[in-house]
PDB file of C-alpha atoms in Angstrom:
ATOM      1  CA  MET T1064     -40.451  94.970  -7.110  1.00 77.00           C
ATOM      2  CA  GLY T1065     -37.093  96.419  -8.124  1.00 91.00           C
ATOM      3  CA  ALA T1066     -36.108  97.072 -11.721  1.00 95.00           C
ATOM      4  CA  PHE T1067     -32.384  96.730 -12.353  1.00 97.00           C
ATOM      5  CA  VAL T1068     -29.799  96.497 -15.077  1.00 96.00           C
ATOM      6  CA  VAL T1069     -26.195  95.296 -14.876  1.00 97.00           C
ATOM      7  CA  VAL T1070     -23.907  97.114 -17.285  1.00 97.00           C
ATOM      8  CA  VAL T1071     -20.303  97.725 -18.241  1.00 97.00           C
ATOM      9  CA  PHE T1072     -19.881 101.478 -18.670  1.00 96.00           C
ATOM     10  CA  VAL T1073     -17.451 102.534 -21.398  1.00 96.00           C
ATOM     11  CA  GLN T1074     -15.963 105.039 -18.947  1.00 95.00           C
ATOM     12  CA  PRO T1075     -15.936 103.958 -15.280  1.00 94.00           C
ATOM     13  CA  VAL T1076     -18.487 105.594 -12.986  1.00 96.00           C
ATOM     14  CA  ALA T1077     -18.980 105.869  -9.245  1.00 97.00           C
ATOM     15  CA  ALA T1078     -21.823 104.495  -7.175  1.00 97.00           C
ATOM     16  CA  GLY T1079     -24.423 107.161  -6.599  1.00 97.00           C
ATOM     17  CA  LEU T1080     -24.294 108.601 -10.121  1.00 98.00           C
ATOM     18  CA  THR T1081     -27.836 109.591 -11.081  1.00 98.00           C
ATOM     19  CA  PHE T1082     -28.849 110.548 -14.595  1.00 97.00           C
ATOM     20  CA  GLU T1083     -31.975 111.063 -16.707  1.00 97.00           C
ATOM     21  CA  ARG T1084     -33.168 108.001 -18.595  1.00 94.00           C
ATOM     22  CA  SER T1085     -32.367 109.749 -21.896  1.00 92.00           C
ATOM     23  CA  GLN T1086     -28.798 110.514 -20.778  1.00 95.00           C
ATOM     24  CA  TRP T1087     -27.329 107.045 -20.298  1.00 96.00           C
ATOM     25  CA  PRO T1088     -23.531 107.069 -20.381  1.00 96.00           C
ATOM     26  CA  LEU T1089     -22.267 104.702 -23.088  1.00 97.00           C
ATOM     27  CA  HIS T1090     -22.487 101.122 -21.836  1.00 97.00           C
ATOM     28  CA  ILE T1091     -22.818  97.442 -22.663  1.00 97.00           C
ATOM     29  CA  THR T1092     -25.847  95.837 -21.014  1.00 95.00           C
ATOM     30  CA  LEU T1093     -25.193  92.475 -19.361  1.00 95.00           C
ATOM     31  CA  ALA T1094     -28.696  91.825 -17.954  1.00 94.00           C
ATOM     32  CA  ARG T1095     -31.974  93.672 -17.417  1.00 94.00           C
ATOM     33  CA  PHE T1096     -34.286  92.207 -14.783  1.00 95.00           C
ATOM     34  CA  ASP T1097     -36.980  92.772 -12.194  1.00 95.00           C
ATOM     35  CA  THR T1098     -36.887  91.109  -8.795  1.00 94.00           C
ATOM     36  CA  LYS T1099     -38.691  91.167  -5.465  1.00 93.00           C
ATOM     37  CA  GLU T1100     -35.333  91.107  -3.688  1.00 92.00           C
ATOM     38  CA  ASN T1101     -33.854  94.350  -2.432  1.00 91.00           C
ATOM     39  CA  ALA T1102     -30.778  95.910  -4.000  1.00 92.00           C
ATOM     40  CA  ASP T1103     -28.440  94.810  -1.192  1.00 93.00           C
ATOM     41  CA  VAL T1104     -29.325  91.142  -1.685  1.00 93.00           C
ATOM     42  CA  VAL T1105     -28.863  91.472  -5.442  1.00 93.00           C
ATOM     43  CA  MET T1106     -25.513  93.243  -5.021  1.00 95.00           C
ATOM     44  CA  ASN T1107     -24.233  90.602  -2.590  1.00 94.00           C
ATOM     45  CA  ARG T1108     -25.024  87.874  -5.091  1.00 93.00           C
ATOM     46  CA  LEU T1109     -23.658  89.732  -8.136  1.00 94.00           C
ATOM     47  CA  GLY T1110     -20.324  90.830  -6.655  1.00 93.00           C
ATOM     48  CA  PRO T1111     -18.526  87.486  -6.466  1.00 91.00           C
ATOM     49  CA  ALA T1112     -19.960  86.371  -9.814  1.00 88.00           C
ATOM     50  CA  LEU T1113     -18.806  89.482 -11.652  1.00 92.00           C
ATOM     51  CA  THR T1114     -15.435  90.397 -10.160  1.00 92.00           C
ATOM     52  CA  ARG T1115     -13.729  87.152 -11.123  1.00 91.00           C
ATOM     53  CA  HIS T1116     -14.590  87.769 -14.788  1.00 93.00           C
ATOM     54  CA  LEU T1117     -13.577  91.423 -15.196  1.00 95.00           C
ATOM     55  CA  GLY T1118     -10.319  92.676 -16.677  1.00 95.00           C
ATOM     56  CA  PHE T1119     -10.288  92.285 -20.455  1.00 96.00           C
ATOM     57  CA  ARG T1120     -11.011  94.318 -23.580  1.00 97.00           C
ATOM     58  CA  VAL T1121     -13.640  94.082 -26.304  1.00 98.00           C
ATOM     59  CA  TRP T1122     -13.682  95.652 -29.749  1.00 98.00           C
ATOM     60  CA  ILE T1123     -16.431  97.556 -31.452  1.00 98.00           C
ATOM     61  CA  GLY T1124     -17.717  96.341 -34.796  1.00 97.00           C
ATOM     62  CA  GLY T1125     -20.235  97.779 -37.209  1.00 97.00           C
ATOM     63  CA  ASP T1126     -23.485  99.610 -36.612  1.00 96.00           C
ATOM     64  CA  ASP T1127     -26.974  98.133 -36.465  1.00 94.00           C
ATOM     65  CA  TYR T1128     -30.474  99.101 -35.377  1.00 94.00           C
ATOM     66  CA  PHE T1129     -32.243  97.421 -32.457  1.00 91.00           C
ATOM     67  CA  GLY T1130     -35.553  97.906 -30.697  1.00 84.00           C
ATOM     68  CA  ARG T1131     -39.137  97.121 -31.476  1.00 83.00           C
ATOM     69  CA  ASN T1132     -39.214  99.244 -34.631  1.00 88.00           C
ATOM     70  CA  GLY T1133     -35.511  99.159 -35.411  1.00 87.00           C
ATOM     71  CA  THR T1134     -35.032 102.750 -34.264  1.00 88.00           C
ATOM     72  CA  VAL T1135     -32.271 102.313 -31.674  1.00 90.00           C
ATOM     73  CA  HIS T1136     -28.902 102.950 -33.324  1.00 93.00           C
ATOM     74  CA  VAL T1137     -26.175 100.756 -31.816  1.00 95.00           C
ATOM     75  CA  SER T1138     -22.549  99.784 -32.262  1.00 97.00           C
ATOM     76  CA  LEU T1139     -22.149  96.028 -32.122  1.00 97.00           C
ATOM     77  CA  VAL T1140     -19.491  94.499 -29.892  1.00 98.00           C
ATOM     78  CA  GLU T1141     -17.324  91.907 -31.607  1.00 97.00           C
ATOM     79  CA  PRO T1142     -17.847  88.379 -30.226  1.00 95.00           C
ATOM     80  CA  GLU T1143     -15.686  87.778 -27.163  1.00 97.00           C
ATOM     81  CA  PRO T1144     -15.986  84.575 -25.091  1.00 97.00           C
ATOM     82  CA  ARG T1145     -15.053  86.383 -21.860  1.00 97.00           C
ATOM     83  CA  LEU T1146     -17.920  88.865 -22.330  1.00 97.00           C
ATOM     84  CA  GLN T1147     -20.309  85.997 -23.012  1.00 97.00           C
ATOM     85  CA  ARG T1148     -19.106  84.287 -19.820  1.00 96.00           C
ATOM     86  CA  LEU T1149     -19.566  87.539 -17.845  1.00 96.00           C
ATOM     87  CA  HIS T1150     -23.131  87.812 -19.206  1.00 96.00           C
ATOM     88  CA  GLU T1151     -23.926  84.204 -18.273  1.00 95.00           C
ATOM     89  CA  GLU T1152     -22.448  84.574 -14.768  1.00 95.00           C
ATOM     90  CA  CYS T1153     -24.594  87.683 -14.319  1.00 94.00           C
ATOM     91  CA  LEU T1154     -27.727  85.777 -15.354  1.00 93.00           C
ATOM     92  CA  GLN T1155     -26.965  82.987 -12.881  1.00 93.00           C
ATOM     93  CA  ALA T1156     -26.273  85.455 -10.086  1.00 94.00           C
ATOM     94  CA  VAL T1157     -29.561  87.354 -10.407  1.00 91.00           C
ATOM     95  CA  GLY T1158     -31.242  84.086  -9.489  1.00 84.00           C
ATOM     96  CA  PRO T1159     -34.133  81.992 -10.732  1.00 82.00           C
ATOM     97  CA  ASP T1160     -36.798  84.253  -9.232  1.00 85.00           C
ATOM     98  CA  ALA T1161     -35.725  87.298 -11.231  1.00 91.00           C
ATOM     99  CA  HIS T1162     -37.813  88.183 -14.254  1.00 92.00           C
ATOM    100  CA  LEU T1163     -35.519  88.804 -17.238  1.00 89.00           C
ATOM    101  CA  LEU T1164     -36.616  91.518 -19.620  1.00 81.00           C
ATOM    102  CA  GLY T1165     -35.780  90.509 -23.153  1.00 77.00           C
ATOM    103  CA  PRO T1166     -35.139  86.807 -22.409  1.00 73.00           C
ATOM    104  CA  HIS T1167     -34.891  86.159 -26.154  1.00 75.00           C
ATOM    105  CA  HIS T1168     -31.722  88.325 -26.128  1.00 82.00           C
ATOM    106  CA  THR T1169     -29.963  86.446 -23.339  1.00 89.00           C
ATOM    107  CA  GLY T1170     -27.816  83.354 -23.035  1.00 89.00           C
ATOM    108  CA  LYS T1171     -26.801  82.066 -26.446  1.00 91.00           C
ATOM    109  CA  HIS T1172     -28.817  84.892 -28.056  1.00 91.00           C
ATOM    110  CA  PHE T1173     -26.889  87.647 -26.242  1.00 94.00           C
ATOM    111  CA  ARG T1174     -25.935  90.381 -28.737  1.00 94.00           C
ATOM    112  CA  PRO T1175     -23.683  92.818 -26.909  1.00 96.00           C
ATOM    113  CA  HIS T1176     -23.829  96.358 -28.187  1.00 96.00           C
ATOM    114  CA  VAL T1177     -23.413  99.988 -27.190  1.00 96.00           C
ATOM    115  CA  SER T1178     -26.462 102.160 -27.890  1.00 94.00           C
ATOM    116  CA  HIS T1179     -25.759 105.576 -29.341  1.00 94.00           C
ATOM    117  CA  THR T1180     -26.988 107.723 -26.462  1.00 90.00           C
ATOM    118  CA  VAL T1181     -24.802 110.638 -25.348  1.00 90.00           C
ATOM    119  CA  GLY T1182     -22.235 109.814 -27.992  1.00 92.00           C
ATOM    120  CA  ARG T1183     -21.122 106.771 -29.907  1.00 95.00           C
ATOM    121  CA  LEU T1184     -18.193 104.483 -30.516  1.00 96.00           C
ATOM    122  CA  GLN T1185     -16.565 103.828 -33.875  1.00 96.00           C
ATOM    123  CA  PRO T1186     -15.703 100.476 -35.478  1.00 97.00           C
ATOM    124  CA  GLY T1187     -12.285  99.396 -34.224  1.00 97.00           C
ATOM    125  CA  ASP T1188     -12.586 101.233 -30.894  1.00 97.00           C
ATOM    126  CA  ASP T1189     -11.900  99.118 -27.848  1.00 96.00           C
ATOM    127  CA  VAL T1190     -13.573  99.090 -24.449  1.00 96.00           C
ATOM    128  CA  ALA T1191     -11.931  97.949 -21.232  1.00 96.00           C
ATOM    129  CA  VAL T1192     -14.278  95.628 -19.374  1.00 97.00           C
ATOM    130  CA  ARG T1193     -12.830  96.520 -15.988  1.00 95.00           C
ATOM    131  CA  GLN T1194     -15.955  97.543 -14.097  1.00 95.00           C
ATOM    132  CA  ALA T1195     -19.517  96.267 -13.834  1.00 96.00           C
ATOM    133  CA  ALA T1196     -22.315  98.300 -12.275  1.00 97.00           C
ATOM    134  CA  LEU T1197     -25.809  97.689 -10.925  1.00 97.00           C
ATOM    135  CA  VAL T1198     -28.244 100.412 -11.974  1.00 98.00           C
ATOM    136  CA  ASP T1199     -31.658 101.075 -10.432  1.00 97.00           C
ATOM    137  CA  MET T1200     -34.107 101.781 -13.246  1.00 97.00           C
ATOM    138  CA  ARG T1201     -36.588 103.537 -10.917  1.00 96.00           C
ATOM    139  CA  PRO T1202     -34.716 105.200  -8.058  1.00 96.00           C
ATOM    140  CA  ASP T1203     -37.126 106.570  -5.474  1.00 94.00           C
ATOM    141  CA  SER T1204     -39.937 105.128  -7.673  1.00 94.00           C
ATOM    142  CA  ASP T1205     -39.181 107.692 -10.409  1.00 96.00           C
ATOM    143  CA  SER T1206     -38.766 106.094 -13.842  1.00 95.00           C
ATOM    144  CA  ARG T1207     -37.437 109.372 -15.305  1.00 97.00           C
ATOM    145  CA  PHE T1208     -34.050 108.704 -13.695  1.00 98.00           C
ATOM    146  CA  ARG T1209     -31.434 105.982 -13.277  1.00 98.00           C
ATOM    147  CA  ARG T1210     -29.026 105.556 -10.343  1.00 98.00           C
ATOM    148  CA  VAL T1211     -25.843 103.523 -10.078  1.00 98.00           C
ATOM    149  CA  LEU T1212     -26.216 101.531  -6.861  1.00 97.00           C
ATOM    150  CA  GLY T1213     -22.878  99.765  -6.835  1.00 96.00           C
ATOM    151  CA  VAL T1214     -19.827  99.045  -8.928  1.00 96.00           C
ATOM    152  CA  TRP T1215     -17.370  96.178  -9.013  1.00 96.00           C
ATOM    153  CA  ASP T1216     -13.938  96.908 -10.382  1.00 93.00           C
ATOM    154  CA  SER T1217     -11.235  94.502 -11.476  1.00 87.00           C
ATOM    155  CA  ASP T1218      -8.769  96.715  -9.580  1.00 61.00           C
ATOM    156  CA  ALA T1219     -10.713  96.691  -6.299  1.00 43.00           C
ATOM    157  CA  GLU T1220      -8.572  95.286  -3.488  1.00 39.00           C
ATOM    158  CA  ALA T1221     -11.293  93.129  -1.992  1.00 36.00           C
ATOM    159  CA  GLY T1222     -13.093  92.544  -5.294  1.00 38.00           C
ATOM    160  CA  GLY T1223     -16.365  93.745  -3.800  1.00 42.00           C
ATOM    161  CA  ALA T1224     -18.889  96.445  -4.461  1.00 44.00           C
ATOM    162  CA  CYS T1225     -17.535  99.947  -4.155  1.00 42.00           C
ATOM    163  CA  PRO T1226     -20.154 102.159  -2.473  1.00 41.00           C
TER     164      PRO T1226
END
């Protein structure tokens, strides 16, 4: 079973980027899920759903704490209908057989945020939602790392995944 996450990185990245799980580039998570389908199938389904909804900006609001014990420091993203729509399109595209992690934080309960990982954003900062990426949470069966499998960019000529 594959473990994946679809994100919007604050700064665009390239497919193939691999990083330690503690070194996530700043990002907004759209969906975290497990599936029995391989990455290529998932990417083929996500591409069309995501590319038509990219190309807007969101603004950063105040700070909060998330996580089981309230220990994950985050910057909240101000409500934006286009980001909500992108999230919902992502959920539909991963399919009914995918197991969503954190289902109580999806759909109408989606609370977009940027975790303070290798930096942070400040209230009033803006983020261009111009690229979405599929990240493997266990590349080569190693949960210590993450790997960007594909990206979809609002500027891509064909609107598809950029290997």
